[in-house]
XYZ file of C-alpha atoms in Angstrom:
655
model
C -38.192 8.881 12.444
C -37.234 5.561 10.743
C -38.057 4.570 7.186
C -37.195 1.213 5.629
C -35.396 1.285 2.261
C -33.801 -1.391 0.090
C -31.496 -3.488 2.333
C -31.504 -0.830 5.025
C -33.234 2.141 6.581
C -33.124 5.898 6.957
C -33.369 7.947 10.143
C -34.338 11.599 10.223
C -33.993 13.991 13.107
C -34.432 17.731 12.695
C -32.491 18.608 9.509
C -30.230 15.569 9.673
C -30.716 12.406 7.638
C -28.845 9.129 8.088
C -28.940 6.209 5.664
C -27.651 2.706 6.493
C -27.499 -0.102 3.942
C -26.063 -3.595 3.889
C -23.048 -3.459 1.603
C -21.559 -6.856 0.837
C -21.049 -9.811 3.169
C -20.635 -8.601 6.761
C -20.608 -4.968 5.569
C -22.734 -1.870 6.208
C -22.453 1.533 4.563
C -23.520 4.638 6.482
C -24.154 8.054 4.961
C -25.287 11.153 6.793
C -25.943 14.733 5.725
C -28.143 17.728 6.295
C -31.490 17.595 4.442
C -30.651 14.935 1.828
C -28.162 12.229 0.825
C -26.216 12.829 -2.375
C -25.454 10.004 -4.810
C -23.064 11.958 -7.051
C -20.009 12.282 -4.789
C -16.826 10.344 -5.601
C -15.636 7.557 -3.337
C -13.846 4.224 -3.249
C -16.797 1.841 -3.035
C -17.760 0.046 -6.230
C -21.210 -1.296 -7.048
C -22.896 -2.747 -3.988
C -21.743 -6.361 -3.569
C -24.420 -8.990 -2.928
C -25.267 -9.880 0.629
C -28.328 -10.740 2.664
C -29.837 -8.045 4.874
C -32.332 -8.140 7.725
C -34.095 -4.948 8.828
C -36.120 -4.510 12.034
C -37.743 -1.190 12.894
C -39.404 -0.262 16.173
C -38.348 2.252 18.811
C -34.879 1.574 17.434
C -33.756 0.335 14.030
C -31.597 -2.745 13.525
C -29.760 -3.753 10.354
C -28.088 -7.163 10.158
C -25.584 -7.950 7.385
C -24.090 -11.383 7.916
C -22.276 -11.317 11.259
C -22.375 -7.506 11.518
C -25.241 -5.738 13.278
C -25.969 -2.017 13.368
C -28.420 -0.592 15.881
C -29.581 3.028 15.712
C -31.361 4.543 18.687
C -34.348 6.859 18.489
C -32.032 9.877 18.793
C -29.831 8.645 15.928
C -26.854 7.143 17.802
C -25.099 4.220 16.059
C -23.624 1.058 17.551
C -21.974 -1.797 15.587
C -21.768 -5.269 17.135
C -20.707 -8.796 16.248
C -22.604 -11.242 18.396
C -22.537 -9.817 21.914
C -19.356 -7.815 21.302
C -19.406 -4.101 20.626
C -17.058 -3.336 17.744
C -17.573 0.389 17.265
C -20.048 2.943 18.595
C -20.678 6.637 18.221
C -20.092 8.894 21.204
C -21.082 12.488 21.800
C -18.361 15.010 22.465
C -20.597 16.502 25.212
C -23.864 15.440 26.869
C -25.656 18.445 25.364
C -23.765 19.612 22.264
C -22.116 18.719 19.949
C -23.310 15.264 19.077
C -21.324 12.527 17.329
C -21.880 14.111 13.890
C -21.149 17.803 13.498
C -21.623 20.051 10.456
C -20.078 23.518 10.679
C -20.776 25.644 7.632
C -17.877 26.729 5.427
C -20.302 28.380 2.998
C -22.365 27.523 -0.075
C -23.632 24.186 1.218
C -20.249 22.870 2.389
C -19.325 22.005 5.969
C -16.435 21.202 8.218
C -17.581 17.706 9.158
C -16.769 15.712 12.288
C -17.663 12.081 12.979
C -16.852 10.892 16.489
C -16.619 7.326 17.856
C -15.908 5.887 21.283
C -12.299 5.092 22.232
C -11.303 1.638 23.500
C -8.353 1.219 25.809
C -7.238 -2.137 24.423
C -7.594 -1.268 20.720
C -4.784 -1.461 18.167
C -5.260 0.165 14.775
C -3.417 -0.644 11.559
C -3.647 0.584 7.994
C -4.492 4.178 6.992
C -1.983 4.203 4.151
C 1.706 4.941 4.321
C 3.350 7.328 6.734
C 6.867 8.269 7.817
C 6.184 8.480 11.560
C 7.582 4.980 12.149
C 4.550 3.747 14.094
C 3.151 0.251 13.648
C 0.088 0.673 15.863
C -1.668 3.895 14.810
C -3.645 4.221 18.059
C -2.800 7.571 19.649
C -1.727 9.184 16.374
C -3.218 12.058 14.431
C -3.093 11.222 10.725
C -3.523 13.950 8.134
C -5.827 12.949 5.290
C -3.829 14.614 2.542
C -1.493 13.345 -0.171
C 2.202 14.241 0.039
C 5.460 12.720 -1.158
C 5.977 9.631 1.078
C 2.723 10.360 2.972
C -0.077 8.385 1.328
C -3.688 8.682 2.436
C -5.704 5.483 2.241
C -8.503 5.994 4.803
C -9.081 2.334 5.636
C -8.158 0.819 8.992
C -8.252 -2.612 10.587
C -8.870 -2.786 14.325
C -7.774 -5.452 16.776
C -11.378 -5.367 17.988
C -12.407 -7.233 14.856
C -13.667 -4.626 12.417
C -12.457 -2.706 9.395
C -13.584 0.800 8.515
C -13.317 2.797 5.293
C -13.818 6.555 5.452
C -15.331 6.752 1.973
C -14.511 10.391 1.278
C -11.547 11.852 -0.642
C -11.855 15.139 1.255
C -8.797 16.551 2.978
C -8.847 16.474 6.754
C -7.542 14.142 9.438
C -8.356 11.248 11.725
C -7.585 11.583 15.430
C -7.149 8.219 17.158
C -7.054 9.616 20.670
C -7.548 8.001 24.065
C -10.730 10.020 24.639
C -12.309 9.260 21.267
C -11.755 8.686 17.571
C -12.675 11.622 15.354
C -12.741 11.780 11.557
C -12.658 15.306 10.143
C -13.291 16.593 6.631
C -12.205 20.212 6.169
C -14.940 21.065 3.689
C -17.398 18.511 2.318
C -21.120 17.827 1.993
C -21.770 14.531 3.724
C -20.415 11.730 5.878
C -19.837 8.416 4.134
C -18.186 5.367 5.679
C -18.287 1.580 5.485
C -17.776 -0.928 8.297
C -17.072 -4.641 7.979
C -16.088 -7.584 10.136
C -15.044 -11.213 9.812
C -13.368 -14.091 11.584
C -9.991 -12.344 11.477
C -7.929 -9.704 9.664
C -7.690 -11.853 6.524
C -11.493 -11.948 6.300
C -11.689 -8.181 6.769
C -9.180 -7.595 3.960
C -11.183 -9.942 1.727
C -14.381 -7.991 2.434
C -12.560 -4.752 1.638
C -11.391 -6.110 -1.730
C -14.958 -7.165 -2.514
C -16.195 -3.650 -1.720
C -13.475 -1.538 -3.381
C -12.104 -3.851 -6.067
C -9.663 -6.736 -6.272
C -6.178 -6.153 -7.633
C -5.526 -7.738 -11.022
C -3.087 -10.616 -11.283
C 0.473 -9.305 -11.123
C 2.277 -9.755 -14.456
C 4.845 -12.519 -13.991
C 7.738 -10.348 -15.198
C 7.042 -7.848 -12.404
C 7.954 -10.412 -9.721
C 11.632 -10.240 -10.708
C 14.322 -7.649 -10.002
C 13.909 -3.988 -11.061
C 16.999 -1.841 -11.754
C 16.781 1.937 -11.508
C 18.716 5.054 -10.570
C 18.396 8.791 -10.866
C 18.831 8.830 -13.835
C 20.066 7.116 -17.031
C 20.522 10.150 -19.233
C 20.733 8.441 -22.618
C 19.727 5.315 -24.446
C 23.360 4.225 -24.638
C 23.817 4.619 -20.864
C 20.727 2.575 -20.037
C 21.553 -0.152 -22.535
C 25.109 -0.414 -21.242
C 23.729 -1.233 -17.789
C 21.272 -3.802 -19.138
C 23.991 -5.460 -21.212
C 26.302 -5.567 -18.201
C 23.674 -7.406 -16.189
C 23.422 -9.893 -19.022
C 27.204 -10.208 -19.359
C 27.502 -11.007 -15.671
C 24.657 -13.526 -15.875
C 22.538 -11.612 -13.349
C 18.732 -11.767 -13.242
C 17.020 -8.597 -14.426
C 13.329 -8.128 -15.175
C 12.802 -4.355 -15.401
C 14.999 -1.333 -16.114
C 13.819 2.268 -15.852
C 14.025 5.363 -17.999
C 13.462 8.084 -15.414
C 12.464 11.724 -15.815
C 13.995 14.176 -18.331
C 14.020 11.519 -21.023
C 11.391 13.736 -22.642
C 11.659 16.729 -24.971
C 9.628 18.939 -22.619
C 7.704 18.109 -19.486
C 4.214 17.175 -20.677
C 5.212 16.196 -24.218
C 5.186 12.564 -23.069
C 7.737 11.343 -25.621
C 11.438 10.530 -25.870
C 13.980 13.201 -26.772
C 15.469 11.822 -30.032
C 18.818 13.496 -29.320
C 19.337 11.249 -26.309
C 17.057 8.309 -27.153
C 17.455 7.966 -30.930
C 15.805 4.558 -31.422
C 13.568 3.615 -28.485
C 11.772 0.924 -30.501
C 15.074 -0.906 -31.053
C 15.921 -0.421 -27.378
C 12.617 -1.987 -26.284
C 13.100 -4.875 -28.702
C 16.643 -5.654 -27.550
C 15.644 -5.459 -23.905
C 12.746 -7.816 -24.476
C 15.089 -10.310 -26.139
C 17.027 -10.216 -22.852
C 13.796 -10.837 -20.917
C 13.782 -7.253 -19.621
C 10.889 -4.776 -19.690
C 11.428 -1.030 -20.036
C 9.543 1.168 -17.584
C 9.158 4.870 -18.432
C 8.506 7.729 -16.062
C 5.312 9.644 -16.804
C 4.579 12.829 -14.885
C 1.092 14.368 -14.695
C 2.510 17.897 -14.965
C 2.807 20.000 -18.117
C 5.313 22.755 -18.853
C 4.190 25.868 -20.718
C 6.881 24.877 -23.253
C 5.110 21.590 -24.002
C 3.515 21.042 -27.383
C 0.365 19.959 -25.522
C 0.031 22.915 -23.153
C -2.049 25.279 -25.279
C -4.550 22.620 -26.317
C -4.955 21.298 -22.789
C -5.417 24.803 -21.407
C -8.025 25.621 -24.066
C -9.966 22.415 -23.365
C -9.930 22.810 -19.585
C -7.841 19.677 -19.009
C -5.787 21.215 -16.201
C -6.828 21.327 -12.568
C -8.446 24.742 -12.170
C -7.731 27.176 -9.377
C -10.171 29.273 -7.403
C -7.815 32.245 -7.650
C -5.121 32.801 -10.243
C -4.133 30.867 -13.365
C -4.044 27.031 -13.382
C -0.420 26.802 -12.263
C 0.482 24.391 -9.470
C 4.259 24.065 -9.082
C 7.627 25.142 -10.417
C 9.928 22.624 -12.048
C 12.896 22.320 -14.375
C 12.501 21.862 -18.110
C 14.795 21.568 -21.075
C 15.822 24.649 -23.017
C 15.606 27.099 -20.102
C 18.035 28.078 -17.361
C 15.450 28.547 -14.623
C 12.428 26.705 -13.366
C 9.091 27.161 -15.111
C 5.539 27.243 -13.782
C 3.852 23.915 -14.573
C 0.245 22.730 -14.458
C -1.178 19.343 -13.477
C -3.751 17.714 -15.694
C -7.079 16.750 -14.124
C -7.588 12.959 -14.109
C -11.054 13.337 -12.575
C -12.074 14.615 -16.033
C -12.692 11.612 -18.329
C -11.777 13.647 -21.403
C -8.467 14.683 -19.839
C -7.696 11.049 -18.996
C -8.409 10.099 -22.594
C -6.245 12.914 -23.937
C -3.275 11.851 -21.811
C -3.603 8.174 -22.676
C -3.765 8.881 -26.410
C -0.358 10.573 -26.206
C 1.017 7.751 -24.077
C -0.317 5.201 -26.575
C 1.102 7.049 -29.565
C 4.528 7.887 -28.125
C 5.294 4.948 -25.809
C 2.883 2.038 -26.084
C 3.257 1.907 -29.859
C 6.967 1.212 -29.248
C 6.121 -1.854 -27.160
C 6.350 -0.196 -23.740
C 3.804 -1.542 -21.238
C 5.134 -0.530 -17.822
C 4.484 2.912 -16.352
C 6.066 4.871 -13.520
C 3.518 7.451 -12.348
C 5.775 9.793 -10.417
C 4.674 12.927 -8.528
C 1.034 11.792 -8.664
C -0.050 13.140 -5.257
C -0.009 15.580 -7.167
C 3.221 17.308 -6.097
C 1.828 20.769 -5.447
C 4.069 23.689 -4.540
C 2.651 25.186 -2.407
C 0.287 22.484 -1.204
C -2.979 24.422 -1.072
C -5.819 22.018 -1.952
C -8.391 24.666 -0.986
C -7.340 26.714 -4.034
C -7.962 23.836 -6.453
C -11.089 22.974 -8.387
C -11.330 19.591 -10.077
C -13.813 18.317 -12.617
C -15.124 16.143 -9.748
C -15.443 19.017 -7.266
C -13.529 21.409 -4.991
C -10.018 20.408 -3.947
C -10.877 20.134 -0.265
C -13.751 17.737 -1.046
C -12.156 15.472 -3.686
C -8.400 16.161 -3.809
C -7.209 12.889 -2.261
C -8.670 10.890 -5.159
C -6.109 12.263 -7.664
C -3.697 9.281 -7.657
C -6.533 6.765 -8.022
C -7.971 8.552 -11.060
C -4.492 8.970 -12.583
C -3.857 5.216 -12.300
C -7.314 4.660 -13.760
C -6.291 6.536 -16.930
C -3.527 4.006 -17.588
C -5.528 0.969 -16.513
C -8.443 1.790 -18.776
C -6.134 2.849 -21.588
C -4.114 -0.349 -21.468
C -7.227 -2.516 -21.449
C -8.680 -0.579 -24.370
C -5.384 -1.118 -26.237
C -5.803 -4.872 -25.874
C -3.391 -5.409 -22.990
C -4.452 -7.958 -20.395
C -1.798 -7.196 -17.757
C -1.466 -3.766 -16.170
C 0.879 -2.439 -13.514
C 1.731 1.157 -12.693
C 4.325 2.205 -10.118
C 2.822 5.127 -8.212
C 4.144 7.537 -5.602
C 0.681 7.965 -4.149
C -2.577 6.038 -3.929
C -6.051 6.175 -2.450
C -8.619 3.603 -1.414
C -9.430 1.461 -4.442
C -6.170 2.150 -6.302
C -5.466 -1.577 -6.186
C -8.246 -2.293 -8.687
C -6.400 -0.250 -11.304
C -3.144 -2.209 -11.023
C -1.398 0.389 -8.876
C 1.814 -0.561 -7.106
C 2.924 1.912 -4.447
C 6.452 2.774 -3.530
C 7.376 4.653 -0.390
C 8.526 7.885 -1.995
C 11.673 9.947 -1.606
C 13.078 8.602 1.662
C 16.365 8.938 3.540
C 19.251 6.456 3.078
C 19.608 5.576 6.768
C 19.002 2.653 9.096
C 16.301 4.713 10.842
C 14.552 5.114 7.507
C 14.798 1.367 6.845
C 13.146 0.666 10.215
C 10.332 3.055 9.319
C 9.831 1.384 5.924
C 9.188 -2.011 7.498
C 6.310 -0.634 9.523
C 5.040 1.605 6.729
C 4.863 -1.344 4.347
C 2.886 -3.442 6.803
C 0.350 -0.668 7.265
C 0.059 -0.344 3.480
C -0.728 -4.071 3.394
C -3.451 -3.509 5.994
C -4.800 -0.679 3.807
C -5.787 -3.150 1.096
C -2.939 -2.335 -1.313
C -0.940 -5.549 -1.876
C 1.699 -4.312 -4.365
C 4.341 -2.282 -2.525
C 8.053 -1.555 -2.656
C 10.757 0.864 -1.524
C 13.835 2.433 -3.038
C 16.349 -0.176 -1.874
C 19.057 1.843 -0.145
C 16.832 4.901 0.276
C 16.519 7.768 -2.174
C 18.147 11.014 -1.036
C 21.851 10.176 -1.163
C 24.076 7.273 -0.220
C 27.879 7.228 -0.324
C 29.135 4.121 -2.146
C 32.461 4.341 -0.297
C 30.990 4.564 3.212
C 31.254 1.305 5.222
C 28.004 2.125 7.028
C 26.172 2.814 3.787
C 27.497 -0.357 2.188
C 26.153 -2.318 5.138
C 22.846 -0.478 4.866
C 22.641 -1.434 1.194
C 23.098 -5.105 2.075
C 20.511 -5.046 4.868
C 18.026 -3.115 2.753
C 18.520 -5.511 -0.163
C 17.905 -8.439 2.189
C 14.625 -6.783 3.128
C 13.801 -5.834 -0.461
C 13.994 -9.339 -1.925
C 11.131 -10.339 0.406
C 8.949 -7.338 -0.496
C 6.136 -7.805 -3.036
C 8.278 -5.952 -5.594
C 12.102 -5.953 -5.460
C 13.426 -2.653 -6.791
C 16.762 -0.831 -6.563
C 16.564 2.946 -6.957
C 18.168 6.061 -5.525
C 19.878 9.412 -6.001
C 23.396 8.342 -5.100
C 26.461 10.438 -4.452
C 28.080 12.202 -6.156
C 25.015 14.060 -7.299
C 24.124 17.463 -8.630
C 21.117 19.609 -7.866
C 21.660 21.527 -11.087
C 18.904 21.684 -13.619
C 18.934 19.597 -16.764
C 21.188 18.251 -18.268
C 23.549 17.801 -15.301
C 20.989 16.430 -12.871
C 21.858 12.797 -12.243
C 23.125 10.582 -9.471
C 26.116 8.332 -9.040
C 26.194 4.651 -9.998
C 23.528 2.473 -8.389
C 23.966 -0.999 -9.804
C 24.609 -4.083 -7.678
C 28.334 -3.937 -8.573
C 28.643 -0.269 -7.514
C 29.429 -0.912 -3.831
C 32.625 -2.963 -3.838
C 33.358 -6.640 -4.343
C 32.222 -7.828 -0.917
C 28.829 -6.156 -1.243
C 28.501 -7.258 -4.858
C 29.019 -10.885 -3.863
C 26.211 -10.661 -1.315
C 23.809 -8.772 -3.589
C 24.479 -11.221 -6.402
C 23.356 -14.122 -4.207
C 20.295 -12.149 -3.145
C 19.322 -11.646 -6.785
C 19.356 -15.397 -7.291
C 17.415 -15.875 -4.052
C 14.674 -13.621 -5.423
C 14.676 -15.673 -8.636
C 14.196 -18.868 -6.663
C 11.358 -17.272 -4.704
C 9.456 -16.009 -7.736
C 7.126 -19.037 -8.085
C 6.215 -18.675 -4.405
C 5.764 -14.908 -4.803
C 3.414 -15.466 -7.730
C 1.379 -17.911 -5.627
C 0.904 -15.114 -3.100
C -0.015 -12.691 -5.865
C -2.741 -15.133 -6.892
C -4.081 -15.017 -3.330
C -3.996 -11.212 -3.448
C -5.907 -11.202 -6.726
C -8.534 -13.707 -5.630
C -8.910 -12.990 -1.910
C -7.387 -9.560 -1.300
C -4.708 -11.105 0.941
C -1.463 -9.082 0.691
C 1.725 -11.109 0.048
C 3.695 -9.186 2.691
C 1.659 -8.820 5.874
C 1.851 -8.431 9.636
C 2.206 -11.685 11.553
C -1.173 -11.174 13.249
C -3.002 -11.605 9.916
C -2.188 -15.332 9.982
C -2.042 -15.671 13.780
C -4.744 -13.349 15.168
C -5.381 -15.572 18.188
C -1.800 -15.121 19.427
C -1.962 -11.786 21.292
C 1.809 -11.319 21.100
C 1.718 -11.021 17.305
C -0.256 -7.766 17.390
C 2.769 -5.861 18.647
C 5.288 -7.230 16.145
C 5.922 -4.442 13.652
C 9.557 -5.131 12.761
C 9.044 -8.616 11.327
C 6.508 -9.932 8.843
C 5.237 -12.843 6.818
C 5.743 -13.249 3.087
C 2.854 -15.544 2.345
C 1.965 -18.104 5.005
C 5.361 -19.838 5.167
C 8.201 -17.290 5.342
C 8.814 -15.287 8.516
C 11.161 -12.382 7.714
C 13.011 -10.441 10.400
C 15.009 -7.631 8.754
C 18.165 -6.364 10.421
C 17.739 -2.601 10.790
C 20.599 -1.678 13.163
C 24.114 -0.859 11.994
C 26.608 -3.457 13.166
C 24.010 -5.943 14.406
C 24.923 -9.587 13.845
C 22.089 -11.257 15.756
C 18.361 -10.695 15.714
C 15.591 -11.467 18.221
C 12.511 -12.922 16.531
C 9.110 -13.718 17.989
C 7.814 -17.040 16.632
C 4.008 -17.186 16.414
C 2.352 -19.875 18.461
C 0.621 -22.889 16.983
C 3.379 -24.194 14.733
C 7.125 -24.757 14.710
C 9.673 -22.735 12.735
C 12.883 -23.859 11.019
C 16.015 -21.795 10.498
C 16.971 -22.692 6.894
C 20.596 -21.742 7.465
C 21.185 -24.083 10.409
C 18.325 -26.567 10.150
C 17.421 -25.885 13.764
C 13.705 -26.195 14.617
C 12.105 -23.833 17.149
C 8.696 -24.165 18.726
C 6.262 -21.297 18.340
C 5.108 -18.911 21.040
C 8.581 -17.783 22.074
C 11.349 -15.299 21.282
C 14.547 -16.724 19.842
C 17.839 -15.078 19.007
C 19.129 -16.064 15.590
C 22.487 -15.353 14.025
C 22.426 -12.653 11.339
C 25.892 -12.272 9.820
C 26.090 -9.728 7.029
C 25.711 -12.327 4.299
C 22.664 -14.046 5.808
C 19.010 -13.180 5.439
C 17.276 -13.640 8.805
C 14.246 -15.745 7.889
C 12.479 -18.802 9.290
C 10.185 -21.278 7.570
C 6.874 -22.510 8.890
C 6.509 -26.187 9.724
C 6.112 -28.203 6.531
C 7.354 -25.466 4.193
C 10.008 -26.376 1.653
C 11.365 -23.254 -0.013
C 14.807 -22.763 -1.626
C 16.152 -20.080 0.696
C 19.707 -21.418 0.783
C 19.876 -22.552 -2.841
């Protein structure tokens, strides 16, 4: 029934086989299937990190990896402990049938898979990617494991009980965090694969996760500054006029964006010379200003593209089980209606190489080194993953890995081109995306105070998902009236939040806007001076605040690179022993020293803040010192960022 293997053991019962192996410090990987364990399925885990393992086999089997212990009973039931404390344990759905692991055939060796664990009344759960539901604690939620615009699946969670768990499968499905049990479901896959870790606190768990799935690279220094964007600068002259105006006004600017439709056809991956006549000169002038150009690169290809026929002939598109390899409709130049476009398949190494060669030839050769990977869920219309077939496998089994493999194409391409710093701005991600230099933004979101409140909590759960580079469209994406007093206030409050995010980026589809196809499609002005003199004065000071914070931000990026510790994080990461911090989802820490409490209500001019116990906190605006372990009400006039500094910190918040 039990068989010892390298750093672990296997259990067999009837047709089921279960393999457990020590996987890094304080980590154990579990795989289970019918008949045999496969080694060829994609996942997030990298090569097995070093770590000591102890195996004991008798009537039960015990595997010890650091402070984490797994015990498997004779009938194959699993229980994870740390010391005398149960962290996580399997539980049957019924005393007779089904058991904790269920395989229901979907045909041809594939199964609808269920993995069930016990529920714990006092448990809080954080992570699991980015979602628009506005929840901080995920306990009680049902989370779809599928990639969509603004809904990002990263199947890693951190529990208040002291463990982290990665569901190491890119299959579509869901996780149900119910009061009567936790259940992970894959719609159609071949085996269960997950990894559990523990540590002395959430920071340790995040460090173990980075060791197991890959550390983020060091953020390029230029990326810590301010990014200017809108939908969309239609020409080279329009973009350069904005960059020159920032310089004329003496405003800090690090990145400016050439958004979609700068191309000749979707999937040509090159500038339209009629609108962008000399991109090399543009890149050179921007760099003299200290500004990097970011270009939007979509993974979709129009049938009008010069690359379409070759990619189709070589099988570089995602295939379909039924019908031609067409995945969405979209606008393109030269036609009056939408065309049927195809997404390339980044799980195919040859397709990744083909794409990068065109990016290298048409963009990187001009000096461009910053990539916006839009629509990389991919943006399917309709969203039917069961009809897709990737190089790596069927859509239902591997589809969630698309954004990771797409970022990999650029990461590997940049390194091969001799670049040492890589960052891609992505609309989607999966577990392990951080190792490829992926920065996530929160997608096409609403320009409302309710949306801002949801972003705060979404960003903190992204941090707990092991992805340290994150940002939002400051001001929201879908709309925004520059003349509206409420929207102007929202812009200020969102900007105050944005300057304390890992990346500070202004973007949006402002009014007046047109839904017409190219060439009319563009939004209204979205520069810091676009919202009236009062707002401009506040945003200008916030730009300089971000500049003053950049050395501190880069210190936190070093910690993210070396230890997997996200710069922006929930308060409980640094204060896990204070039980009150586990419920604080509308305030956060930037590094260890800055407590940020965004104002997310229209008209609010004060803000209640919980101060973590164990240290004192100083209001930099008033100099007042508050003891920790209490709620204080601080003034938050429109021109003031509501932050407090930890005892001993000396940061230039007020100039």
